[in-house]
mmCIF file of C-alpha atoms in Angstrom:
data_model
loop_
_atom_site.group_PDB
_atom_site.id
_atom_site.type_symbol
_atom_site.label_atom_id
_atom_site.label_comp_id
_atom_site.label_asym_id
_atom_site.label_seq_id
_atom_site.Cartn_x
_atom_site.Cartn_y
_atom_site.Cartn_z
ATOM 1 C CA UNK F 1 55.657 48.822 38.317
ATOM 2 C CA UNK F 2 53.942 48.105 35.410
ATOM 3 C CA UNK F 3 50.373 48.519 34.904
ATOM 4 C CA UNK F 4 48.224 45.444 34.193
ATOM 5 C CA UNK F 5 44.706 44.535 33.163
ATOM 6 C CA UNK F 6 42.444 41.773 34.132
ATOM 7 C CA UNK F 7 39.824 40.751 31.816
ATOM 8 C CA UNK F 8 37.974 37.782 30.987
ATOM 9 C CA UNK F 9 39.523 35.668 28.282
ATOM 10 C CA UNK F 10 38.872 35.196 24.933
ATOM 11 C CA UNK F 11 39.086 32.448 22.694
ATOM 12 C CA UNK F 12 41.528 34.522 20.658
ATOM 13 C CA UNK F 13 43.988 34.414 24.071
ATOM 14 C CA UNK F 14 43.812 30.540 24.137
ATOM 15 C CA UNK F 15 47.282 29.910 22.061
ATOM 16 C CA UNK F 16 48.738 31.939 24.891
ATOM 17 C CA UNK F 17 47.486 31.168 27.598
ATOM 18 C CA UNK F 18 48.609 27.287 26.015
ATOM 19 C CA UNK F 19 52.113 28.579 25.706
ATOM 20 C CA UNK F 20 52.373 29.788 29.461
ATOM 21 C CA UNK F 21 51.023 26.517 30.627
ATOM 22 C CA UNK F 22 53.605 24.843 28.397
ATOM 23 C CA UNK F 23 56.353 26.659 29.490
ATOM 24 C CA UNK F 24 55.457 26.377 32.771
ATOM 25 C CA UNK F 25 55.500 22.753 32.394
ATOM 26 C CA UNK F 26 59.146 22.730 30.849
ATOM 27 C CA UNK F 27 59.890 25.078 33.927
ATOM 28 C CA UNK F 28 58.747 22.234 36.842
ATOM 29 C CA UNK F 29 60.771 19.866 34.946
ATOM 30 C CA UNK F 30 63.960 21.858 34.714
ATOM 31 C CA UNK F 31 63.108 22.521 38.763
ATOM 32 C CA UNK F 32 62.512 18.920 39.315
ATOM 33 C CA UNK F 33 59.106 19.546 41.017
ATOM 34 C CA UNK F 34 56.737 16.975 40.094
ATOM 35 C CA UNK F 35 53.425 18.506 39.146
ATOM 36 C CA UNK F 36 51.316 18.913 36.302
ATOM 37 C CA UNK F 37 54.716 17.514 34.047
ATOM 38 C CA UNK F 38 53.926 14.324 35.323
ATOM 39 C CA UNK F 39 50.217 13.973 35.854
ATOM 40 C CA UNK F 40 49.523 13.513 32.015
ATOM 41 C CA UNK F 41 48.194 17.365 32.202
ATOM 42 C CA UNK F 42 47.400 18.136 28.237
ATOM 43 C CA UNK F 43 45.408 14.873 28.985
ATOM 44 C CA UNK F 44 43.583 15.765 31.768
ATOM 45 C CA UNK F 45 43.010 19.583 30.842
ATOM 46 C CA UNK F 46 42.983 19.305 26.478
ATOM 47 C CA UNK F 47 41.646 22.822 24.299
ATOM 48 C CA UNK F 48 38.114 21.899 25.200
ATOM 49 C CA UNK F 49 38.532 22.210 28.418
ATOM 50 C CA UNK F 50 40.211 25.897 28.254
ATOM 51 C CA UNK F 51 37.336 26.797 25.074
ATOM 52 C CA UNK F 52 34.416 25.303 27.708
ATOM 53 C CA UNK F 53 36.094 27.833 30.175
ATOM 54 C CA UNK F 54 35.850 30.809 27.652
ATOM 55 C CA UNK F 55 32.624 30.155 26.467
ATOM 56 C CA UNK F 56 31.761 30.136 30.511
ATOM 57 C CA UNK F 57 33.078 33.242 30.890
ATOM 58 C CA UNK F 58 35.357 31.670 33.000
ATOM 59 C CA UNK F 59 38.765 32.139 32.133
ATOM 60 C CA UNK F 60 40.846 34.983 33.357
ATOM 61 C CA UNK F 61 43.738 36.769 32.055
ATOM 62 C CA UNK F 62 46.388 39.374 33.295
ATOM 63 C CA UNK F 63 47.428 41.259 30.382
ATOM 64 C CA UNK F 64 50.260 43.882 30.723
ATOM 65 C CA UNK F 65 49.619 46.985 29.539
ATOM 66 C CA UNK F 66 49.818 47.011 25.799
ATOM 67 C CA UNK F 67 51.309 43.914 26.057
ATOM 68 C CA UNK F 68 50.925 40.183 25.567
ATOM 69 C CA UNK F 69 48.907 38.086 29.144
ATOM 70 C CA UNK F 70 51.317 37.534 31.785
ATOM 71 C CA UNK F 71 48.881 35.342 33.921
ATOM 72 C CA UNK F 72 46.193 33.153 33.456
ATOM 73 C CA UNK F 73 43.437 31.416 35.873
ATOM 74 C CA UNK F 74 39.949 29.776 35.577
ATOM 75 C CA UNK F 75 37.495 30.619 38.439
ATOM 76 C CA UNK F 76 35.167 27.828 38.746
ATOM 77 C CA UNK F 77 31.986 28.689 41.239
ATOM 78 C CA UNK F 78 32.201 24.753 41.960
ATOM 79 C CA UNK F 79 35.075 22.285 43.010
ATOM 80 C CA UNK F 80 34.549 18.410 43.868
ATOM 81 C CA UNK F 81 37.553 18.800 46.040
ATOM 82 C CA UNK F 82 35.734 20.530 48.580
ATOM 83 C CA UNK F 83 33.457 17.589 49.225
ATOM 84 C CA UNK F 84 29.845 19.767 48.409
ATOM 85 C CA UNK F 85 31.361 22.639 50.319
ATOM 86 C CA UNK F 86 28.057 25.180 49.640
ATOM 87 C CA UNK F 87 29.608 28.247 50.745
ATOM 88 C CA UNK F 88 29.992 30.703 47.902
ATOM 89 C CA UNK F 89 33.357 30.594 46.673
ATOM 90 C CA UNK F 90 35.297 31.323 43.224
ATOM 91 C CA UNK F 91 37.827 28.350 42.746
ATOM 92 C CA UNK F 92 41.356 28.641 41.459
ATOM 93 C CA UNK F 93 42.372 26.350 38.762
ATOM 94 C CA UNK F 94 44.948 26.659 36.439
ATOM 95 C CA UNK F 95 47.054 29.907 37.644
ATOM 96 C CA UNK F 96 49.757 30.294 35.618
ATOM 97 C CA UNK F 97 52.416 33.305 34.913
ATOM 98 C CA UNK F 98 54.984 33.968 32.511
ATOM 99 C CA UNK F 99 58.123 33.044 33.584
ATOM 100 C CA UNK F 100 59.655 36.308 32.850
ATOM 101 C CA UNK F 101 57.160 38.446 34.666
ATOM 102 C CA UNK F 102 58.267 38.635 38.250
ATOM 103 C CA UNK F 103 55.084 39.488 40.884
ATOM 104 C CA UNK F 104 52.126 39.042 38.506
ATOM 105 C CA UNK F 105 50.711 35.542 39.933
ATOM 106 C CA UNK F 106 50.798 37.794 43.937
ATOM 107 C CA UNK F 107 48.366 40.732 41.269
ATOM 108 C CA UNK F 108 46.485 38.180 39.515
ATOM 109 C CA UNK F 109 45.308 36.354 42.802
ATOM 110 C CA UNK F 110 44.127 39.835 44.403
ATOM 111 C CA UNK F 111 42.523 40.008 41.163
ATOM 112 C CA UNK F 112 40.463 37.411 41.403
ATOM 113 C CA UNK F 113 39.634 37.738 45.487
ATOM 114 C CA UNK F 114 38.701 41.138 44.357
ATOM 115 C CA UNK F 115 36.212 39.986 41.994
ATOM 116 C CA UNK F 116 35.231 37.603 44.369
ATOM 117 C CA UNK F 117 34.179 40.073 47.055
ATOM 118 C CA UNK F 118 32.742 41.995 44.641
ATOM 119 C CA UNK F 119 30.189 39.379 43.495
ATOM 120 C CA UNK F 120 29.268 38.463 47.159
ATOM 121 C CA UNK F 121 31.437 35.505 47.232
ATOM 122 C CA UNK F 122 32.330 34.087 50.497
ATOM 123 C CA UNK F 123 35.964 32.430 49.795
ATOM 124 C CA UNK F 124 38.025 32.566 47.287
ATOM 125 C CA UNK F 125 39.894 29.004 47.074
ATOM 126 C CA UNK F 126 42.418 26.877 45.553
ATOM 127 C CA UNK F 127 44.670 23.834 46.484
ATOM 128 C CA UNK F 128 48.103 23.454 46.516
ATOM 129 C CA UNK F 129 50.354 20.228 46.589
ATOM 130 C CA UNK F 130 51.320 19.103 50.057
ATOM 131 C CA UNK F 131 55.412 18.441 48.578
ATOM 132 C CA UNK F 132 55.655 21.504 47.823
ATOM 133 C CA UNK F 133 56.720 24.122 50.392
ATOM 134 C CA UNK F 134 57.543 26.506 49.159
ATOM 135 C CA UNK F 135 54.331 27.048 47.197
ATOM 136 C CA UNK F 136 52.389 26.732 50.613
ATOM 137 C CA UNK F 137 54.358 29.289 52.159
ATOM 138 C CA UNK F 138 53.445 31.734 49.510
ATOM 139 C CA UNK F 139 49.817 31.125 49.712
ATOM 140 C CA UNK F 140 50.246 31.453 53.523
ATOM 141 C CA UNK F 141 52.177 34.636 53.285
ATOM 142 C CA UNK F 142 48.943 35.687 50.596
ATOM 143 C CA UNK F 143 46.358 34.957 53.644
ATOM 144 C CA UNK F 144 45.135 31.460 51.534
ATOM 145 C CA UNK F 145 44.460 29.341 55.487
ATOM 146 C CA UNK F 146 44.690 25.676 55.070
ATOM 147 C CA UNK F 147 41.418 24.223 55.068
ATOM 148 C CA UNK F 148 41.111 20.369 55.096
ATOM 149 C CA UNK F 149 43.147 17.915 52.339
ATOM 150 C CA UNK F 150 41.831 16.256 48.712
ATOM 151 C CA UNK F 151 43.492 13.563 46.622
ATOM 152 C CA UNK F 152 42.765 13.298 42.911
ATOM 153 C CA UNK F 153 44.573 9.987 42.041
ATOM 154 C CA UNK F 154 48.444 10.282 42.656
ATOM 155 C CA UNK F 155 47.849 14.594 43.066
ATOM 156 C CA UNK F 156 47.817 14.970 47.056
ATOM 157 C CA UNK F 157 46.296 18.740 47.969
ATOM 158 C CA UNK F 158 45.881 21.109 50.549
ATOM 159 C CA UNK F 159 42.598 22.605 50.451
ATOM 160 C CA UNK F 160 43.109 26.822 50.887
ATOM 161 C CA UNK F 161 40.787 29.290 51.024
ATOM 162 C CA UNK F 162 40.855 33.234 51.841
ATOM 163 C CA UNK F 163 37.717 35.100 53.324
ATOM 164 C CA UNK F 164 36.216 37.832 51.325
#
């Protein structure tokens, strides 16, 4: 296996990390799953949203070694979809991988729980879509529980989260 590194992201990552999301996007509509290719998600999530995330020292990357960033995610401290939740949590937005790199979205999210735990987090949490299955099953399989339901205008979501 490959060695990887996780790092904070720079601004100089952003055209990357764009291109992942992008082909991600292509990806869900050459799948026919209906997710962020048809919830207007450049709209919703433009360049300032990733350089606010940077300059938060939010953004996260998974770089091979010596190579170009295989995954990306932002870990926000706070998430409206957890209805003022106050336990201490990192919250997973954004995870994306390369297409071509097989495994790293399973590294990236022990990652980020590992980071989690270390900086005395409680949870670390995401949601998932409720039509899709087979994404819920992997978060199961990674130990994400279901923990109560959001809806963000036509996105329905399964609330997950994963003790530290």
């Amino acid at each position: 296996m490959m060695a990887h590194h996780f790092q904070r992201g720079t601004r100089g990552d952003l055209p990357r990390v764009y291109e992942l999301i992008s082909r991600r996007i292509a990806w869900m509509d050459e799948k026919g799953i209906r997710q962020w290719n048809v919830t207007d998600y450049w709209g919703c999530y433009p360049p300032a949203h990733y350089e606010r995330a940077v300059d938060m020292g939010c953004l996260y990357v998974l770089r091979q070694e010596d190579g170009p960033i295989v995954a990306v995610a932002v870990l926000w401290e706070e998430d409206e979809r957890w209805h003022g939740d106050a336990a201490p949590a990192y919250y997973v937005h954004h995870l994306t991988t390369a297409l071509e790199a097989r495994g790293v979205g399973e590294i990236m999210l022990a990652e980020c729980y590992e980071l989690a735990r270390r900086r005395g987090k409680a949870f670390l949490r995401l949601d998932c879509a409720t039509d899709s299955p087979v994404l819920n099953a992997y978060y199961e399989r990674l130990g994400f529980v279901p923990a109560g339901s959001c809806v963000d205008g036509l996105y329905e979501g399964i609330l997950r989260q994963k003790s530290t």
